[in-house]
Coordinates of C-alpha atoms and ligand atoms in Angstrom, one line a residue:
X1 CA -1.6 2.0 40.4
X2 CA -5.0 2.3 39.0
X3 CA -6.0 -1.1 39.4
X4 CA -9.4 -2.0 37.3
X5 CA -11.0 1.2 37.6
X6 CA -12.4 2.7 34.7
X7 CA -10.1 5.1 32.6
X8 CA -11.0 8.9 32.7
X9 CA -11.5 10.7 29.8
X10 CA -7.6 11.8 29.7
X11 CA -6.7 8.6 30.1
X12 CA -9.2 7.2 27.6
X13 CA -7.6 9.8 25.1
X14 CA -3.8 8.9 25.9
X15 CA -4.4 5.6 25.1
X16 CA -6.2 6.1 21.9
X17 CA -3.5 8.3 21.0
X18 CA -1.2 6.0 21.5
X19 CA -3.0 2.8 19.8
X20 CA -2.9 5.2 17.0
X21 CA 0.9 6.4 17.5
X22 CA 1.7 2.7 17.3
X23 CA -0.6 1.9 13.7
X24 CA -3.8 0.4 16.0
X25 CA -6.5 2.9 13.9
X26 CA -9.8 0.5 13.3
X27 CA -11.6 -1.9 15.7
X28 CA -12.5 -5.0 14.4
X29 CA -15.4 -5.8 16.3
X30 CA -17.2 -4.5 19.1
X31 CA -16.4 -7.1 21.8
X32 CA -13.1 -8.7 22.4
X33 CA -12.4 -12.0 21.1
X34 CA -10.5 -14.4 23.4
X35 CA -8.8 -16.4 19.9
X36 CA -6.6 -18.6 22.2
X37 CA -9.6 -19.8 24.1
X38 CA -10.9 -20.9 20.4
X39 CA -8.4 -22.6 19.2
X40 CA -8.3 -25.0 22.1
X41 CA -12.0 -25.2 21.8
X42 CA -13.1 -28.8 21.3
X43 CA -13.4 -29.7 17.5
X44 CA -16.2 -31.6 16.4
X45 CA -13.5 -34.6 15.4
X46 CA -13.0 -34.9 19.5
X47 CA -14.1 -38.2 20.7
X48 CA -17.7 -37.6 22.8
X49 CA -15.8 -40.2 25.4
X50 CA -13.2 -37.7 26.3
X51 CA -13.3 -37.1 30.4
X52 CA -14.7 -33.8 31.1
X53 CA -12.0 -33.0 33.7
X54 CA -8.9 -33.4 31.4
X55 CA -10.2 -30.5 28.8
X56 CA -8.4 -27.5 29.5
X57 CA -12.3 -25.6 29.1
X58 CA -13.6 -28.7 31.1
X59 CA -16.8 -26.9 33.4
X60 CA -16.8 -23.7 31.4
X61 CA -19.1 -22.4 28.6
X62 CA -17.7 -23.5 25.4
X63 CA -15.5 -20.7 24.0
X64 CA -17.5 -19.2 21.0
X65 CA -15.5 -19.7 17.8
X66 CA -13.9 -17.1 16.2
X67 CA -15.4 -16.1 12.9
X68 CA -13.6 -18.2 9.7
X69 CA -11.1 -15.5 7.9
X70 CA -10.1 -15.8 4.5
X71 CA -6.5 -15.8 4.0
X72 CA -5.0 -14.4 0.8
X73 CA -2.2 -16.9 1.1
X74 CA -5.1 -19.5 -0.2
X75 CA -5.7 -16.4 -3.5
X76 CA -3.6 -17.2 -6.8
X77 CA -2.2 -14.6 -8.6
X78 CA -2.8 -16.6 -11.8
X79 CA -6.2 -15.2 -11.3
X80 CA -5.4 -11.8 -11.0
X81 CA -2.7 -11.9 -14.1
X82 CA -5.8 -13.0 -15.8
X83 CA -8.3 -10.7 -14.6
X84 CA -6.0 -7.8 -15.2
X85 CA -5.0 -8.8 -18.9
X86 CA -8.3 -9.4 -19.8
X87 CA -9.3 -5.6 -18.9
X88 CA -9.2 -3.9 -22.0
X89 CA -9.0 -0.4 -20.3
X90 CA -8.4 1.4 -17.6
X91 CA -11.7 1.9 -16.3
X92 CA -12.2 -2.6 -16.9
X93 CA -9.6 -2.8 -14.9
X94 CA -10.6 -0.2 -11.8
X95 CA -14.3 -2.8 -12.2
X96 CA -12.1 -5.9 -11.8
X97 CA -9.8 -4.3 -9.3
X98 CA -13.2 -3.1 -7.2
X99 CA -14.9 -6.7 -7.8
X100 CA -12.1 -8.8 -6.6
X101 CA -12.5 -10.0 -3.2
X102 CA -9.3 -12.4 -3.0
X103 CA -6.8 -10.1 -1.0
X104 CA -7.4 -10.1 2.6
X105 CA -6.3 -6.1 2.2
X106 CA -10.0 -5.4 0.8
X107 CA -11.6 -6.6 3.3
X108 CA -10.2 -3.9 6.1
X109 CA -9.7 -1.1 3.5
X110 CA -12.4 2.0 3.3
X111 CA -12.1 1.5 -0.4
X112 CA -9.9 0.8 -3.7
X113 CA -7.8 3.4 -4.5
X114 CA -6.7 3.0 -7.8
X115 CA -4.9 6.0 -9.5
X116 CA -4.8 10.0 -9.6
X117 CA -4.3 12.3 -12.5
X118 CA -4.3 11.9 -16.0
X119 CA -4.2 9.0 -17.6
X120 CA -2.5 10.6 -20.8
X121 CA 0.3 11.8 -19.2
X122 CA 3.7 10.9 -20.3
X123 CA 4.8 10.6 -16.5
X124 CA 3.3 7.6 -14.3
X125 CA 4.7 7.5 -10.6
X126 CA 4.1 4.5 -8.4
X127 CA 3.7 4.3 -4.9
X128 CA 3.5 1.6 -2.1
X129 CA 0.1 1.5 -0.9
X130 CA -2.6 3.9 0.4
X131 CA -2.5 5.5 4.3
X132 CA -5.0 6.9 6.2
X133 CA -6.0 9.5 4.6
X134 CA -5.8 7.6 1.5
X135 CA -7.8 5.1 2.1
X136 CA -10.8 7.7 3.4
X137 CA -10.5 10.0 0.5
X138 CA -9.8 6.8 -2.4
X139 CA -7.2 9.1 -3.9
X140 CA -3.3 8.1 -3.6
X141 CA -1.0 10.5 -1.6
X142 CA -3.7 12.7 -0.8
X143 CA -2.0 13.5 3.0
X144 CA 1.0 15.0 4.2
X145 CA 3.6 13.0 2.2
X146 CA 1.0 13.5 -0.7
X147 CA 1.2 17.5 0.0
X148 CA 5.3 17.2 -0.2
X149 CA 5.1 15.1 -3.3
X150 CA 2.6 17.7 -5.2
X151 CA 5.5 20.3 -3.8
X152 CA 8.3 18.3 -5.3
X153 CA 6.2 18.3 -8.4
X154 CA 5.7 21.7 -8.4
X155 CA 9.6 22.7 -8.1
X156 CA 9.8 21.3 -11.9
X157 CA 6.9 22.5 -13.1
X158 CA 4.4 19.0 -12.8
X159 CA 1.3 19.1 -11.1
X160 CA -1.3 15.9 -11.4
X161 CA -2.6 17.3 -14.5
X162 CA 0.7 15.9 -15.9
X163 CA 1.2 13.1 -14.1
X164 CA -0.8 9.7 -13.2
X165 CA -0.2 8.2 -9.3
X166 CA -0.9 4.5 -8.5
X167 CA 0.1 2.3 -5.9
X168 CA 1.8 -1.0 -5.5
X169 CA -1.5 -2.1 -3.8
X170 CA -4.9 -0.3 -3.8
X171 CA -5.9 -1.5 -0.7
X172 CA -4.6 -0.2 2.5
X173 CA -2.5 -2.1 4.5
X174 CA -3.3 -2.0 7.8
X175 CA -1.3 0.2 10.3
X176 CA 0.3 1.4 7.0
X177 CA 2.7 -1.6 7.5
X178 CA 4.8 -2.7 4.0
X179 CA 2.7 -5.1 1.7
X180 CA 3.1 -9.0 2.5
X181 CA 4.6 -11.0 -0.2
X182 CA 1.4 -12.6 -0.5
X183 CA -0.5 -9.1 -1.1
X184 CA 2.6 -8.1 -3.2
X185 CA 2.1 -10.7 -5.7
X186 CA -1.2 -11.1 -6.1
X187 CA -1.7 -7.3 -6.6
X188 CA 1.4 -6.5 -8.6
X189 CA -0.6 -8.1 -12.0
X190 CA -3.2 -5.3 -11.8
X191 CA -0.3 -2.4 -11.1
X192 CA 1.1 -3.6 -14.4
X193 CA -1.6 -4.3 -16.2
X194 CA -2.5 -0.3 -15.2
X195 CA 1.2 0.5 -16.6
X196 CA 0.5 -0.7 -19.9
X197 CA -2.6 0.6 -20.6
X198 CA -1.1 4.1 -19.2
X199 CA 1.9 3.4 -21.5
X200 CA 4.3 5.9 -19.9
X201 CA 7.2 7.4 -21.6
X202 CA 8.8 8.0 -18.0
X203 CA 8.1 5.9 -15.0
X204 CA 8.8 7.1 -11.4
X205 CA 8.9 5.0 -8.6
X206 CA 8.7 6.2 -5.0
X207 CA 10.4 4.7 -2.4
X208 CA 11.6 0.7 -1.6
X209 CA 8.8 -1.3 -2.4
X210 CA 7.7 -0.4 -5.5
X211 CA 11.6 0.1 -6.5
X212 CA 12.5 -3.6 -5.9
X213 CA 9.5 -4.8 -7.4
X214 CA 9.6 -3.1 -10.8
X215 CA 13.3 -2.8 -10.3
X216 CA 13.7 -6.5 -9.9
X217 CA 16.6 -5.8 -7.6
X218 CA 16.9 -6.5 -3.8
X219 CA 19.3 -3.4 -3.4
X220 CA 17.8 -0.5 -1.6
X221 CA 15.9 2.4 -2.5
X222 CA 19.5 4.3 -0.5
X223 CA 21.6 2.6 -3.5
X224 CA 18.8 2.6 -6.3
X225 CA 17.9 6.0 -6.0
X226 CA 18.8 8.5 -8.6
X227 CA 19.1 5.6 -11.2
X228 CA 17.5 5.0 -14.7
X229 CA 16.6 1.6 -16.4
X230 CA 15.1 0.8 -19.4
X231 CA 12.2 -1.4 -18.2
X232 CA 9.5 -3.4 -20.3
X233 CA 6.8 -3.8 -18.4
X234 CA 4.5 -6.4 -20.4
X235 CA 4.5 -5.0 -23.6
X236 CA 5.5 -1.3 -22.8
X237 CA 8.8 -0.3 -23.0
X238 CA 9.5 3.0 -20.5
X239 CA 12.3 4.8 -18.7
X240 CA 12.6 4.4 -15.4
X241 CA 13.9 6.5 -12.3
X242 CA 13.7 5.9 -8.8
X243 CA 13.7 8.4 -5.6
X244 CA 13.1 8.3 -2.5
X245 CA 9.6 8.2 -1.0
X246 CA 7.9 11.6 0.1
X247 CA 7.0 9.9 3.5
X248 CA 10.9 9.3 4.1
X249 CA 11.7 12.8 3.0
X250 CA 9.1 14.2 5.7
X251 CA 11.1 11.9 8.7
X252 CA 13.9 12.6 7.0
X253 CA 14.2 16.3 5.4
X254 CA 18.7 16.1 4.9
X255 CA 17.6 13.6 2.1
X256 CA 15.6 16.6 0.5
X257 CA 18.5 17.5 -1.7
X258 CA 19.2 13.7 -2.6
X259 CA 15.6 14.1 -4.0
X260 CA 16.1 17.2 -5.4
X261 CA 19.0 16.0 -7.6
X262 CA 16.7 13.1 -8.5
X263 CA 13.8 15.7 -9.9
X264 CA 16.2 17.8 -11.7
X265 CA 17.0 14.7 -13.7
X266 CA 13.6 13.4 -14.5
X267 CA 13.2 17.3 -15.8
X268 CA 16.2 16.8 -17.8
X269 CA 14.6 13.8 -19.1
X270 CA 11.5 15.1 -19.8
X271 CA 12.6 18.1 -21.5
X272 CA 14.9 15.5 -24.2
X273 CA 18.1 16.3 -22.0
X274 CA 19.3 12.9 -21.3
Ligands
URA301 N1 2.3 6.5 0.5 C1 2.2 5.8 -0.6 O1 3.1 5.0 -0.9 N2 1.1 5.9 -1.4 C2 0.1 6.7 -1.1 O2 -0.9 6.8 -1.8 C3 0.2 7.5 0.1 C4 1.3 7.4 0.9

């Protein structure tokens, strides 16, 4: 055993490694915070009469109180519907999106990332939410599930000069976990607000979350996949088709062919076939 001694510099590295591995990539602050020594702290309400010796911190320093954070679940997303409506275009609604401050998501992102490609093209695709690399560049699927996706693009003759990429959320969540409910709903309003001012004819959407939520289905992506609905999203009518996403592919490369199948019909589609 290594008792309290310091960690070497493999050691230090092995356990970074594996904080990454397990979605730990950002510190929050330079010093530990000890949060249940805070929330037993005394509260200002606490009679001054109370004996010393039956507080739990009785004879210590007062635990310093942790920092106040501002919880989405207290954010309404009546207020984003209505910030997103009222943004007449695209680049209104990247301001709003950059100037709102009520998802908790924001506040341990790098940055917004709002959308790639062109915003004329027929073909939107959605996403769930930025990653890493993401969330440095402020592009969507900019890393390795990005590099499969421009490949699956390519094998039917797309690249993102043809296609616009957004994202369930703009924000990254953190550890690249799924979007709360919470950060669902209050960011969903400004991913449809950017679907009707794109007006696609075809809409793609990768993987579960953005396939329940547009789908308005809790079936999974493994059932949804390959199928097409005629959604209205606001006031946009489009097409719809879901696959699977280009993350799960990469863990996952026997579902290549499922995906394949699933390309060769949005080509179909495209080119008037179906
Ligand atoms: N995965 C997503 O869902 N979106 C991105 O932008 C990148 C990875």
């Amino acid at each position: 055993m290594s008792g309290n001694r310091p960690l070497n510099d493999a050691e230090a590295r092995a356990a970074l490694d594996w904080y990454r591995a397990v979605g730990v990539d950002f510190a929050v602050g330079e010093e530990p915070v000890d949060r249940f020594a805070a929330s037993v702290a005394p509260s200002r309400a606490r009679p001054a009469a109370a004996p010393p010796s039956a507080s739990p911190v009785s004879g210590s320093a007062p635990a310093q109180a942790a920092a106040p954070v501002a919880l989405s679940l207290t954010s309404d997303p009546s207020e984003t519907t209505a910030l997103a409506a009222a943004a007449p275009t695209l680049e209104a609604l990247r301001a709003a999106m950059d100037a709102y401050e009520g998802c908790t998501l924001k506040k341990r992102a790098t940055q917004l990332v709002f959308a790639d490609g062109n915003p004329e093209a027929e073909i939107m695709l959605v996403g769930e939410g930025p990653g890493e690399q993401e969330d440095l560049q402020g592009k969507p699927f900019v890393g390795r599930a990005g590099q499969l996706l421009d490949r699956m693009l390519a094998s039917i003759g797309l690249d993102r000069t043809k296609v616009y990429i957004a994202n369930m959320v703009p924000w990254r969540p953190p550890g690249n976990r799924d979007p709360s409910p919470e950060e669902m709903a209050l960011c969903t309003p400004f991913l449809l607000r950017q679907i009707e001012l794109v007006a696609p004819k075809f809409l793609v959407t990768l993987g579960n979350v953005p396939t329940k939520s547009l789908f308005q289905t809790q079936n999974g992506i493994t059932r949804m996949r390959g199928q097409w609905r005629d959604l209205t999203i606001n006031s946009h009518a489009t097409r719809a088709l879901a696959t699977l996403h280009p993350a799960y592919l990469l863990r996952t490369p026997a579902s290549k062919a499922l995906a394949w199948r699933d390309m060769l019909s949005l080509k179909q589609a495209i080119e008037g076939g179906s």
